[in-house]
PDB file of C-alpha atoms and ligand atoms in Angstrom:
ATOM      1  CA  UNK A  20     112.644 112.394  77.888  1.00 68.00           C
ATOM      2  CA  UNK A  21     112.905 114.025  81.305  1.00 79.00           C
ATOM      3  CA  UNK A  22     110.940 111.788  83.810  1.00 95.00           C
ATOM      4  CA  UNK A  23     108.458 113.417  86.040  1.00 97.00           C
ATOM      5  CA  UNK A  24     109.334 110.996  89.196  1.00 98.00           C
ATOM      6  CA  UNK A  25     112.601 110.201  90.370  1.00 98.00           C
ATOM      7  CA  UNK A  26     113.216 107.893  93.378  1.00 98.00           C
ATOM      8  CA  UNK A  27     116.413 107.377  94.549  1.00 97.00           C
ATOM      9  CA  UNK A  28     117.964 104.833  97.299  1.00 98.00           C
ATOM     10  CA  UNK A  29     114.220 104.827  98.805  1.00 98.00           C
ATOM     11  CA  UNK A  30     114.572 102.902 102.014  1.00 98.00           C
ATOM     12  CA  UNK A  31     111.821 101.656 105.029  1.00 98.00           C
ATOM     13  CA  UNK A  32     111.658  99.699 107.851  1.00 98.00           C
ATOM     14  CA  UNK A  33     109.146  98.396 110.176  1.00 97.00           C
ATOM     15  CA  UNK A  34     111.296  97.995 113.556  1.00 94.00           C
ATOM     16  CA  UNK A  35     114.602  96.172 112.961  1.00 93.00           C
ATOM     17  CA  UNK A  36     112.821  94.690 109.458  1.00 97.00           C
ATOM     18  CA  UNK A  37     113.738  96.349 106.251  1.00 97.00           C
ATOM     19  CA  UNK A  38     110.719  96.457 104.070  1.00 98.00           C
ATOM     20  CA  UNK A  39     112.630  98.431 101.400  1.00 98.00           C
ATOM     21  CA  UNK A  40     116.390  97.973 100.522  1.00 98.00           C
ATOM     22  CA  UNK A  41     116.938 101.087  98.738  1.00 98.00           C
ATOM     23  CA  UNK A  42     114.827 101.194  95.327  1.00 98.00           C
ATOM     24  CA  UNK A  43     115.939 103.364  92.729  1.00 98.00           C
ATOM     25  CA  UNK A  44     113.192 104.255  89.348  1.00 98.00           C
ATOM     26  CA  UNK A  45     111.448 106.759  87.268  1.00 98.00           C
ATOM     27  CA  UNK A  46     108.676 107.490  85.438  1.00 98.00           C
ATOM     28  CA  UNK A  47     108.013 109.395  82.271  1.00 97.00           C
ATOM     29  CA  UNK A  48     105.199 111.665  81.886  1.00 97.00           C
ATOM     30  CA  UNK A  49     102.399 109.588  80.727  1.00 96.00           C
ATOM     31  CA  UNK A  50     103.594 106.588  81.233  1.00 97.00           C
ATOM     32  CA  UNK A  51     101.753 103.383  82.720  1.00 97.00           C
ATOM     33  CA  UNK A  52     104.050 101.505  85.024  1.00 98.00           C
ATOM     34  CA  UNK A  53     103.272  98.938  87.385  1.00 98.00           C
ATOM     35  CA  UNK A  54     105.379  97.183  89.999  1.00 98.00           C
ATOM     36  CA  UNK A  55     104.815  93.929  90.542  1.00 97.00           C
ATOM     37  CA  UNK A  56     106.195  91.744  93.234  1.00 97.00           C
ATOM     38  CA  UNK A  57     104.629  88.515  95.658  1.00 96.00           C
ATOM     39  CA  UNK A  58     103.056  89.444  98.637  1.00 96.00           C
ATOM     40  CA  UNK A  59     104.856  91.355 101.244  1.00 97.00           C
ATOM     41  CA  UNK A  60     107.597  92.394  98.488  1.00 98.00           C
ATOM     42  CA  UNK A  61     107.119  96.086  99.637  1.00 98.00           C
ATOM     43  CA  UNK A  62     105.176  97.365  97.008  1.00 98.00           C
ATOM     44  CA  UNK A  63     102.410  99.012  99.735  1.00 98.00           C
ATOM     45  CA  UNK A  64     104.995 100.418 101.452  1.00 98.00           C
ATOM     46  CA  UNK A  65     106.282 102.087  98.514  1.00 98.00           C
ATOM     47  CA  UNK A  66     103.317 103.656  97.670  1.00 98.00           C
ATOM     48  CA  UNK A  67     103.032 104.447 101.753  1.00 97.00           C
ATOM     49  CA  UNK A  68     106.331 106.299 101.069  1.00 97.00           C
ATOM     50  CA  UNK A  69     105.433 108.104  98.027  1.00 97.00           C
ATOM     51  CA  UNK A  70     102.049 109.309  98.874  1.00 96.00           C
ATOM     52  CA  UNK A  71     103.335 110.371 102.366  1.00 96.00           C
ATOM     53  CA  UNK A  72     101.176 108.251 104.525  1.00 96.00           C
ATOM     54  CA  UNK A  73     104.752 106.874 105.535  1.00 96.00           C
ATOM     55  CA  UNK A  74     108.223 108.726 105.773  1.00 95.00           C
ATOM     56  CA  UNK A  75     110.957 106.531 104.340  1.00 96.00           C
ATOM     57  CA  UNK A  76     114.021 106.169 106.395  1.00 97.00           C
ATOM     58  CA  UNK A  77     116.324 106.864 104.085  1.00 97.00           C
ATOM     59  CA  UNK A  78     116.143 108.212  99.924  1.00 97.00           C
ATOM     60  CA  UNK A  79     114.562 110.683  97.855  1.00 96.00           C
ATOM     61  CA  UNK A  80     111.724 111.024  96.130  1.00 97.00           C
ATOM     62  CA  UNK A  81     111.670 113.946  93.625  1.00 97.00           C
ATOM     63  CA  UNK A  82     108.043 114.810  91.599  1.00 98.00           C
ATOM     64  CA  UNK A  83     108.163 117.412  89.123  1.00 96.00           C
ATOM     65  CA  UNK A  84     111.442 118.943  90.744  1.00 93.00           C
ATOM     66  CA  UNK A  85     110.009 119.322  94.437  1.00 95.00           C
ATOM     67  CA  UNK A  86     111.705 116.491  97.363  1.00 95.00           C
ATOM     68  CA  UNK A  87     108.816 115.321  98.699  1.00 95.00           C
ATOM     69  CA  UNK A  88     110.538 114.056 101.791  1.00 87.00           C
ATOM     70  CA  UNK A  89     108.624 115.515 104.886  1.00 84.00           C
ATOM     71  CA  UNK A  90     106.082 117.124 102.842  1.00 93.00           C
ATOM     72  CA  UNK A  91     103.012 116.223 104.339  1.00 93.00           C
ATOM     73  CA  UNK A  92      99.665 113.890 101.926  1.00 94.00           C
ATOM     74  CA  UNK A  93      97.627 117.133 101.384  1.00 91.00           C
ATOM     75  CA  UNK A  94     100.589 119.109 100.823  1.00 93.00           C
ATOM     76  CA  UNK A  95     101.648 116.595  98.144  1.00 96.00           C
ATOM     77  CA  UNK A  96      97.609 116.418  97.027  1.00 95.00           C
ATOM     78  CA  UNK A  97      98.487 119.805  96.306  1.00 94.00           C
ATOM     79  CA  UNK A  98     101.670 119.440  94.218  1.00 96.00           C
ATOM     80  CA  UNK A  99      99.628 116.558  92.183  1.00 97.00           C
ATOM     81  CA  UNK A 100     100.454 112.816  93.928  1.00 97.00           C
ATOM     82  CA  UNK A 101      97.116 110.949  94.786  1.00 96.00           C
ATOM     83  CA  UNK A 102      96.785 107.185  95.811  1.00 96.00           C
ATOM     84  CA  UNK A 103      94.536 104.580  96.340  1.00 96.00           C
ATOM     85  CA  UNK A 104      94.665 101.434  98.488  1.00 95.00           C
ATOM     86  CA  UNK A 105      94.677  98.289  98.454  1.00 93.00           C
ATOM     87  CA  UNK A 106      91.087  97.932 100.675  1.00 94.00           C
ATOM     88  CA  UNK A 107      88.510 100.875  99.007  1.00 92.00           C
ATOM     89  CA  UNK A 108      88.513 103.015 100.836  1.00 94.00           C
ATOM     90  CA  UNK A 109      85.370 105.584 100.738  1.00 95.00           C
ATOM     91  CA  UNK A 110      83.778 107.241 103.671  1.00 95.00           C
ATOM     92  CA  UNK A 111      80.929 105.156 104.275  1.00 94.00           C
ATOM     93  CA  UNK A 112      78.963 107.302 106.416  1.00 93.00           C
ATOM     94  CA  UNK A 113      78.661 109.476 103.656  1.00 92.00           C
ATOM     95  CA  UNK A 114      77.051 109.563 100.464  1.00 92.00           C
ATOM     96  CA  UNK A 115      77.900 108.657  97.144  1.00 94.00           C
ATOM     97  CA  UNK A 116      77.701 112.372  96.194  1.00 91.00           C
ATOM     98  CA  UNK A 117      79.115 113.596  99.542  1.00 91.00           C
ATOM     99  CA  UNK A 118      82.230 111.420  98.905  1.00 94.00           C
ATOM    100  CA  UNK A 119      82.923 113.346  95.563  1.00 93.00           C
ATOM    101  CA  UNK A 120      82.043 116.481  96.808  1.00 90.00           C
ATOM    102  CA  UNK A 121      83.999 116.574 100.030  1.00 89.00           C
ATOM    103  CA  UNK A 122      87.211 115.480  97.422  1.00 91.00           C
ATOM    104  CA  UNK A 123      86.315 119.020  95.475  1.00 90.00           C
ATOM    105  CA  UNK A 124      84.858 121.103  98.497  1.00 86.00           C
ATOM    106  CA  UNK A 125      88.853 119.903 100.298  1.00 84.00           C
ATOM    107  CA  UNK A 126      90.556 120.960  97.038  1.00 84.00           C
ATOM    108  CA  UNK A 127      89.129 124.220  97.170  1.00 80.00           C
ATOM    109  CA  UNK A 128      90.011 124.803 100.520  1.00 73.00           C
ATOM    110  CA  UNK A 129      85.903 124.950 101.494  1.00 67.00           C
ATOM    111  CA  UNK A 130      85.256 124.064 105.126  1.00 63.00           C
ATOM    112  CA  UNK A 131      84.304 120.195 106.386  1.00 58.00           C
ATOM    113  CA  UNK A 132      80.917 121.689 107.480  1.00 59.00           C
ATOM    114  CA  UNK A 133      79.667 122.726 103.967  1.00 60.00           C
ATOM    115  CA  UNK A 134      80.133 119.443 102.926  1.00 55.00           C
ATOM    116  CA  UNK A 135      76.211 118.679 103.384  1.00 57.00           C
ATOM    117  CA  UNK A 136      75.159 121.386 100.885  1.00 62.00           C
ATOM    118  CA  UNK A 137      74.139 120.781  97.102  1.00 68.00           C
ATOM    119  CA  UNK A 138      77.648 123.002  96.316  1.00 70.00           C
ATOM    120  CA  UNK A 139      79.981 121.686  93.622  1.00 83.00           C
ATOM    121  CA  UNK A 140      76.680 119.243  93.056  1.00 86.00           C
ATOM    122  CA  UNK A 141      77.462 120.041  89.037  1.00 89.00           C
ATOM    123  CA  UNK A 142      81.099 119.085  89.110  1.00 91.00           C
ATOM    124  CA  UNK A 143      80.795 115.610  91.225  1.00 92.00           C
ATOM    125  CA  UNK A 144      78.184 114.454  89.194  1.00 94.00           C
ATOM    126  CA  UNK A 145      80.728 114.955  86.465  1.00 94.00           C
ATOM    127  CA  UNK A 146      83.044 112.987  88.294  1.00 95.00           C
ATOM    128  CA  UNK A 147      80.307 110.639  89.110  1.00 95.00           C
ATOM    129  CA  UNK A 148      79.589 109.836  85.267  1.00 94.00           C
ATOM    130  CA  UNK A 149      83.404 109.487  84.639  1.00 91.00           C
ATOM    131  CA  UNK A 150      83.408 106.711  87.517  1.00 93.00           C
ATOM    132  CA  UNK A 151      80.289 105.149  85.508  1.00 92.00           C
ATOM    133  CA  UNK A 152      78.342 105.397  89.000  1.00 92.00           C
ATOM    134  CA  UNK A 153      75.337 107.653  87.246  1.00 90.00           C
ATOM    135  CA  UNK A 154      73.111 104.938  86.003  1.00 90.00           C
ATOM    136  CA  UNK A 155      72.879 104.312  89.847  1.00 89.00           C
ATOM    137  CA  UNK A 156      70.043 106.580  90.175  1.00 91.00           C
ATOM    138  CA  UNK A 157      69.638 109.426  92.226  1.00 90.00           C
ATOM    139  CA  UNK A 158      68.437 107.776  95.352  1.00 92.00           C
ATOM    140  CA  UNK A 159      71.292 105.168  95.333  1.00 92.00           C
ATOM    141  CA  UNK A 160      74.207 108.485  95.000  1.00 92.00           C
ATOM    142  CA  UNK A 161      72.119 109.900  98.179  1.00 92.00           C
ATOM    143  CA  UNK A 162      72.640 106.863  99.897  1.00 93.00           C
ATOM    144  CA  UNK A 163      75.312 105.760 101.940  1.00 95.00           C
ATOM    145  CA  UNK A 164      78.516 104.544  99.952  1.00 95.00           C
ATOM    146  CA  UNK A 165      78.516 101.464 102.118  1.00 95.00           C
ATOM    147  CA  UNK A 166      76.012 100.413 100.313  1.00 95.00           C
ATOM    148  CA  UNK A 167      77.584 100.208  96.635  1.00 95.00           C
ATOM    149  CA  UNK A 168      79.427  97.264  95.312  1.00 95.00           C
ATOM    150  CA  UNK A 169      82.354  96.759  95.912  1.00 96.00           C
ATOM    151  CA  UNK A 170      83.739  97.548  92.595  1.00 96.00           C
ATOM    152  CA  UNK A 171      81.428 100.604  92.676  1.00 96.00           C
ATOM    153  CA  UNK A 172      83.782 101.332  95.772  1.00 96.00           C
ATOM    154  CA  UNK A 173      86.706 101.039  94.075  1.00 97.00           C
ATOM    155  CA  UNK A 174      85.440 102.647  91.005  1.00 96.00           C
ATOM    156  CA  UNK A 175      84.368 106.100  93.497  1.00 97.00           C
ATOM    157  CA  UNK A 176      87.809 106.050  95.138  1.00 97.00           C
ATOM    158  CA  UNK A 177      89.737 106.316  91.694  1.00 97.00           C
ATOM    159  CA  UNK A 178      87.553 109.429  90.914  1.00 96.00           C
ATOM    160  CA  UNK A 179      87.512 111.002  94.237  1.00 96.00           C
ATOM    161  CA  UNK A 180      91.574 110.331  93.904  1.00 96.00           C
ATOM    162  CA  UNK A 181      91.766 111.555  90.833  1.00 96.00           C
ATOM    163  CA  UNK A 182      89.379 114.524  91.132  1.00 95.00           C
ATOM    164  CA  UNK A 183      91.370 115.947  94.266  1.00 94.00           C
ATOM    165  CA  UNK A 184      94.225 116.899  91.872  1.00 95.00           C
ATOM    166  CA  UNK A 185      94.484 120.233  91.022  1.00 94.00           C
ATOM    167  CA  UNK A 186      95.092 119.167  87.567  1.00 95.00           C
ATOM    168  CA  UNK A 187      94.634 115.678  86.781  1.00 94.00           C
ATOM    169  CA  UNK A 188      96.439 115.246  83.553  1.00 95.00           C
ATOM    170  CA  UNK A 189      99.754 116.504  85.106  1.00 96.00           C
ATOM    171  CA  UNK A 190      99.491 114.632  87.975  1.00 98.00           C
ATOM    172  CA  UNK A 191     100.852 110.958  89.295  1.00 98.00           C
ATOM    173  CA  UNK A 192      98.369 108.354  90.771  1.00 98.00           C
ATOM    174  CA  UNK A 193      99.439 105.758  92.519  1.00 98.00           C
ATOM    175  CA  UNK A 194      96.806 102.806  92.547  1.00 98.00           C
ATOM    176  CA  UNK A 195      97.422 100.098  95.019  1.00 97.00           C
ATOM    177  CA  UNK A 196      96.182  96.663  93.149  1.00 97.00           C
ATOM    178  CA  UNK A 197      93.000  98.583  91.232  1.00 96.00           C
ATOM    179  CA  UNK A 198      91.176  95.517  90.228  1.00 95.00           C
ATOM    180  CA  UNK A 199      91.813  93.309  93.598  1.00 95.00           C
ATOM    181  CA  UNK A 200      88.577  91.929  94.597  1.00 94.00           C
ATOM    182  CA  UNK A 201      87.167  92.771  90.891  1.00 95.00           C
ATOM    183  CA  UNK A 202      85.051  90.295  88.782  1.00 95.00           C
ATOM    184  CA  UNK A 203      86.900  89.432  85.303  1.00 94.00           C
ATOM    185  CA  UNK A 204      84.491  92.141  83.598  1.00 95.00           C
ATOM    186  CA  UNK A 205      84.794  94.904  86.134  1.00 95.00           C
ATOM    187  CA  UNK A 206      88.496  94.089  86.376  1.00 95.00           C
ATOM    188  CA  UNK A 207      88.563  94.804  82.576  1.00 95.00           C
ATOM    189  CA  UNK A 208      86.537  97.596  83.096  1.00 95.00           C
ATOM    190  CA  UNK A 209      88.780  98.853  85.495  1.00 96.00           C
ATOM    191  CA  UNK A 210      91.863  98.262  83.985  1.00 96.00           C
ATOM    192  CA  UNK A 211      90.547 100.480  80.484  1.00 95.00           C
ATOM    193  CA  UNK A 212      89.815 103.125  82.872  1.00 95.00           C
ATOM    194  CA  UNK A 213      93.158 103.397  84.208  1.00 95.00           C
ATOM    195  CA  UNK A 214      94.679 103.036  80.851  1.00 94.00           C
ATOM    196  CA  UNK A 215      92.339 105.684  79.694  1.00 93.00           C
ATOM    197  CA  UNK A 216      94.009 107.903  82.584  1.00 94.00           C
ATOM    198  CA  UNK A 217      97.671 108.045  80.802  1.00 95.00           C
ATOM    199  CA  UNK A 218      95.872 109.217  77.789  1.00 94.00           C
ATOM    200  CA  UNK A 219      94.836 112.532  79.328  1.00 91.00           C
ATOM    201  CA  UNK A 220      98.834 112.866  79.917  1.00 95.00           C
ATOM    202  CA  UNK A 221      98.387 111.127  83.591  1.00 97.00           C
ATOM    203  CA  UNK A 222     101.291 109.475  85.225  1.00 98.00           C
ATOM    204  CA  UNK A 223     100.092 106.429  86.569  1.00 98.00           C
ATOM    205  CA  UNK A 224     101.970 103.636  88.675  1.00 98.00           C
ATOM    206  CA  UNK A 225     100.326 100.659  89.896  1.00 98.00           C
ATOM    207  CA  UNK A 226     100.239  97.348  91.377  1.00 97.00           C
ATOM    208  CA  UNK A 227      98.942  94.232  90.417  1.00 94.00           C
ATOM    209  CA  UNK A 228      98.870  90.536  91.261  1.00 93.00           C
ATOM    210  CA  UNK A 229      96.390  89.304  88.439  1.00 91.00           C
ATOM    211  CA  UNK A 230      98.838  89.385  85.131  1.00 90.00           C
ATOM    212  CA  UNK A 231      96.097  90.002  82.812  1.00 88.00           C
ATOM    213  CA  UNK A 232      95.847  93.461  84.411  1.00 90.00           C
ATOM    214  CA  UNK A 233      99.775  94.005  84.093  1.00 93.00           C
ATOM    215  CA  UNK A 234     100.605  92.672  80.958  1.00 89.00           C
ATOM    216  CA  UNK A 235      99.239  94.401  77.936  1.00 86.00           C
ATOM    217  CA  UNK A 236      98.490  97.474  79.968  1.00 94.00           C
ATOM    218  CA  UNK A 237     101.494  98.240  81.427  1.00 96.00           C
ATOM    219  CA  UNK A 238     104.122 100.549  79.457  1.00 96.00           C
ATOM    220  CA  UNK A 239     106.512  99.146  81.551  1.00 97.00           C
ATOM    221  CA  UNK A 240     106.956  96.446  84.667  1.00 97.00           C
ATOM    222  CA  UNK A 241     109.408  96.991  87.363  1.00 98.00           C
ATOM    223  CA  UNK A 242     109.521  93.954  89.950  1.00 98.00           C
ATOM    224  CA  UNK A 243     110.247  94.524  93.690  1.00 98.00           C
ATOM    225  CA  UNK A 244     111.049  91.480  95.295  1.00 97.00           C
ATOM    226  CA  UNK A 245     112.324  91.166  98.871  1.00 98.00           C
ATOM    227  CA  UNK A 246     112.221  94.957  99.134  1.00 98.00           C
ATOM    228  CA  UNK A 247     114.917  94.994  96.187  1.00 98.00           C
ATOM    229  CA  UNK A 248     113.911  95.872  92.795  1.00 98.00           C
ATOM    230  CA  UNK A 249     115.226  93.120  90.896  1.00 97.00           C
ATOM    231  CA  UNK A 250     114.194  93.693  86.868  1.00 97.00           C
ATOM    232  CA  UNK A 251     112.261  96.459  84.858  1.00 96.00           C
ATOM    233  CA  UNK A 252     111.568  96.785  81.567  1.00 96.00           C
ATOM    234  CA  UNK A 253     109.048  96.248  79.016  1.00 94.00           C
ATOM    235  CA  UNK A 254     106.344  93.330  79.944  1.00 92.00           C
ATOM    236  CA  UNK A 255     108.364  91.132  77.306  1.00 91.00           C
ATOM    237  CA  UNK A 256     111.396  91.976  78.622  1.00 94.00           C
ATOM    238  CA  UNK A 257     110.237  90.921  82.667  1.00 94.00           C
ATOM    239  CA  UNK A 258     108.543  88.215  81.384  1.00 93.00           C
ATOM    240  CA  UNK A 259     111.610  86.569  80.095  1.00 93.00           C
ATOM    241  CA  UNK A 260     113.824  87.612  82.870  1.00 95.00           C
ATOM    242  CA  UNK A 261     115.129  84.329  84.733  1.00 94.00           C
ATOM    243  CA  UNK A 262     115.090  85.923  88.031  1.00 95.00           C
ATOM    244  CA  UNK A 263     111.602  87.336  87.649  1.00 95.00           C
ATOM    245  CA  UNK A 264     110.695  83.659  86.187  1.00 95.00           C
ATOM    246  CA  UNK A 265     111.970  81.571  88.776  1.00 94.00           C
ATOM    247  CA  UNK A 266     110.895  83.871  92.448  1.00 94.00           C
ATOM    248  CA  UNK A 267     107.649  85.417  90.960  1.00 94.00           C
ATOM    249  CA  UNK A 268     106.124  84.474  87.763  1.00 93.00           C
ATOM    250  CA  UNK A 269     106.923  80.560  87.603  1.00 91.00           C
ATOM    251  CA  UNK A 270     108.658  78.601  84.454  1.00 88.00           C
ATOM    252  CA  UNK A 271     105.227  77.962  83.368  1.00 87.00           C
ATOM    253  CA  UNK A 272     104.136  81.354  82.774  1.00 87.00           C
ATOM    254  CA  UNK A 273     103.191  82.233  79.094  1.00 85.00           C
ATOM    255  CA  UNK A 274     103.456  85.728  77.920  1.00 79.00           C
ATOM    256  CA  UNK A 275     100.553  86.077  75.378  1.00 73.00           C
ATOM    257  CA  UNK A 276     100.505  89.867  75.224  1.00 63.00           C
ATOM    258  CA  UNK A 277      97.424  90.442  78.106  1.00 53.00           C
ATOM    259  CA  UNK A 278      94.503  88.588  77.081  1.00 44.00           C
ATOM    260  CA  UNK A 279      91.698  90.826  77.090  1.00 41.00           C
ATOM    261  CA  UNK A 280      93.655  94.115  76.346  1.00 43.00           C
ATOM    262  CA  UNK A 281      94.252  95.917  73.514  1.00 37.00           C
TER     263      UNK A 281
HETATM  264  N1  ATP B 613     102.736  98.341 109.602  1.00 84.57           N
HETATM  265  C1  ATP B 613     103.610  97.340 109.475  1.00 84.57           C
HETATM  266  N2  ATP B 613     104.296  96.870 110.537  1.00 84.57           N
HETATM  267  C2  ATP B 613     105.178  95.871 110.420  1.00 84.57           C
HETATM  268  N3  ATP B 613     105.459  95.238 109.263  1.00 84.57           N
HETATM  269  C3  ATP B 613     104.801  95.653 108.174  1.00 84.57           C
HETATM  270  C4  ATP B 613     103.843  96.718 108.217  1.00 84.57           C
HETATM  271  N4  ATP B 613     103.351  96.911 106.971  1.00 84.57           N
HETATM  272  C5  ATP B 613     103.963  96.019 106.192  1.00 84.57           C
HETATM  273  N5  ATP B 613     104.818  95.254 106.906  1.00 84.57           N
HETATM  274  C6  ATP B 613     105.680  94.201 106.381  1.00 84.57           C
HETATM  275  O1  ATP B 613     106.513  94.782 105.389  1.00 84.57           O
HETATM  276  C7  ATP B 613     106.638  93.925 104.258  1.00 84.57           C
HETATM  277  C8  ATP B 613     106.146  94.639 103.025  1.00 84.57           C
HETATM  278  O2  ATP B 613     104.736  94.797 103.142  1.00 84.57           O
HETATM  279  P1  ATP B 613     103.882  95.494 101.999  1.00 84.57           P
HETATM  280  O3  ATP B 613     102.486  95.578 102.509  1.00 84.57           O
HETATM  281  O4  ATP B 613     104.550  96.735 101.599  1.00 84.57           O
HETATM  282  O5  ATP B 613     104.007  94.425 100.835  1.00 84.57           O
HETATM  283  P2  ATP B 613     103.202  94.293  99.461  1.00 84.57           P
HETATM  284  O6  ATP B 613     104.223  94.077  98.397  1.00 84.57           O
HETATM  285  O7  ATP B 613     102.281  95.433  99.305  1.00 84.57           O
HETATM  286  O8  ATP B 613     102.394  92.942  99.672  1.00 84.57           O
HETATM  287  P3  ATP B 613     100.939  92.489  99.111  1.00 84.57           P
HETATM  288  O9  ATP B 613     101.170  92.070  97.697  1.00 84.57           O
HETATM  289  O10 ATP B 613     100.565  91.340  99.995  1.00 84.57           O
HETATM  290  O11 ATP B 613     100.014  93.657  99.249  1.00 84.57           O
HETATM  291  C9  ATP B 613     105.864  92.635 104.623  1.00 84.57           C
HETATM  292  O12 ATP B 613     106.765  91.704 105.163  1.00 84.57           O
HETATM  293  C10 ATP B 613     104.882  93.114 105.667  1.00 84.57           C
HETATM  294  O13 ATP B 613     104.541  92.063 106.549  1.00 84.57           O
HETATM  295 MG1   MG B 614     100.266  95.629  99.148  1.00 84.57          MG
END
């Protein structure tokens, strides 16, 4: 199989600090890949890098044959990359509604100031059910999004991420830790839903600090640690690595398949 990303000798720094050591993976059409890695391993930076909120110092990052090096976030919107962070983040100002339709209204190339209109009303409200944000109720998705949950925040930035794409099932997204923040159900919750995504034909790679959400979900783990990616493979396969065992996971860790997870 000819992989759809390919990211070679990817390198950052933040001053004389090198938050990535030259990474090297790819991912398969489809797939569902998460990298893993304890805190400050790099994995936000990655993303940073591959999303284009950051220019690496150093690599290449190749998506469906274009170098995405120097090509700018809506540029790579465009070619079919979309993230989401770590923190939600929604405009909060705005409505629920005006969130998804600003996404559209921006992918369509309509100006900022038509964002107040009922236009495109049809297709966010189709994102809107996909995000399961309907049974809200009409006056709560024309009310400010500060005032949803905060898994209802996290829920309308993976649509409004995912409906930016020009075409969603060829594209990659990039979810920074999904279900951070998440109760056990809405991590669940969450965690189908992204699974759900790589059925439509979706690329998706994400990070994760709760295993439950990694293991039985992911098609495959890579592990960045120290800015190095140190193992990848199949969640059996990491979870048995010594390396993996001993700076991240701990002896103690069980793999039982991903409780929870089909
Ligand atoms: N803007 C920045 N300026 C300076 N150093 C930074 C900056 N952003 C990240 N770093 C440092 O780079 C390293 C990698 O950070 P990064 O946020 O990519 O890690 P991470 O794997 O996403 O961690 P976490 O699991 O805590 O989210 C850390 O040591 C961090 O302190
Ligand atoms: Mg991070």
């Amino acid at each position: 199989m000819k992989p759809v990303l390919s990211v070679q000798g990817l390198k950052q720094n933040y001053g004389g600090f090198q938050a990535l050591k030259g990474i090297d993976f790819e991912l398969n059409a489809g797939e569902c890949v998460a990298l893993i890695g304890p805190n400050g391993a790099g994995k936000s930076t990655c993303f940073a890098c591959l999303a284009g909120q950051q220019n690496a110092a150093a690599g290449h990052v190749l998506w469906r044959g274009h170098d995405l090096q120097k090509v700018s976030v809506a540029q790579r919107t465009g070619l079919g990359v979309a993230r989401t962070f770590q923190v939600a983040q929604v405009f909060e100002a705005l409505t629920v509604l005006q969130n998804m339709q600003l996404v559209l209204q921006a992918k369509q190339g309509v100006s900022m100031r038509d964002v107040l209109s009922d236009c495109l009303l049809h297709e966010a409200m189709h994102w809107i059910e996909e995000a399961g944000l309907s049974d809200l109720g009409p006056d709560m998705l024309r009310s400010p999004a500060d005032r949803l949950s905060y898994g209802g925040k996290k829920r309308l930035e993976l649509a409004m991420a995912m409906a930016g794409l020009p075409n969603p099932s060829e594209g990659l997204m990039l979810l920074d830790e999904p279900a951070a923040g998440l109760s056990p159900e809405e991590r669940l919750d969450m965690m189908d839903r992204v699974k759900r995504m790589t059925d439509g034909g979706t690329t998706v790679l994400y990070t994760e600090h709760n295993m439950d959400a990694v293991f039985g979900v992911a098609d495959r783990v890579l592990v960045l640690i120290d800015g190095q990616l140190v193992a990848q493979g199949t969640a059996q396969e990491v979870a048995a690595n010594d390396v993996v065992r001993q700076r991240y996971l701990g002896q103690a860790f069980t793999f039982n398949g991903g409780a929870g997870h089909a």
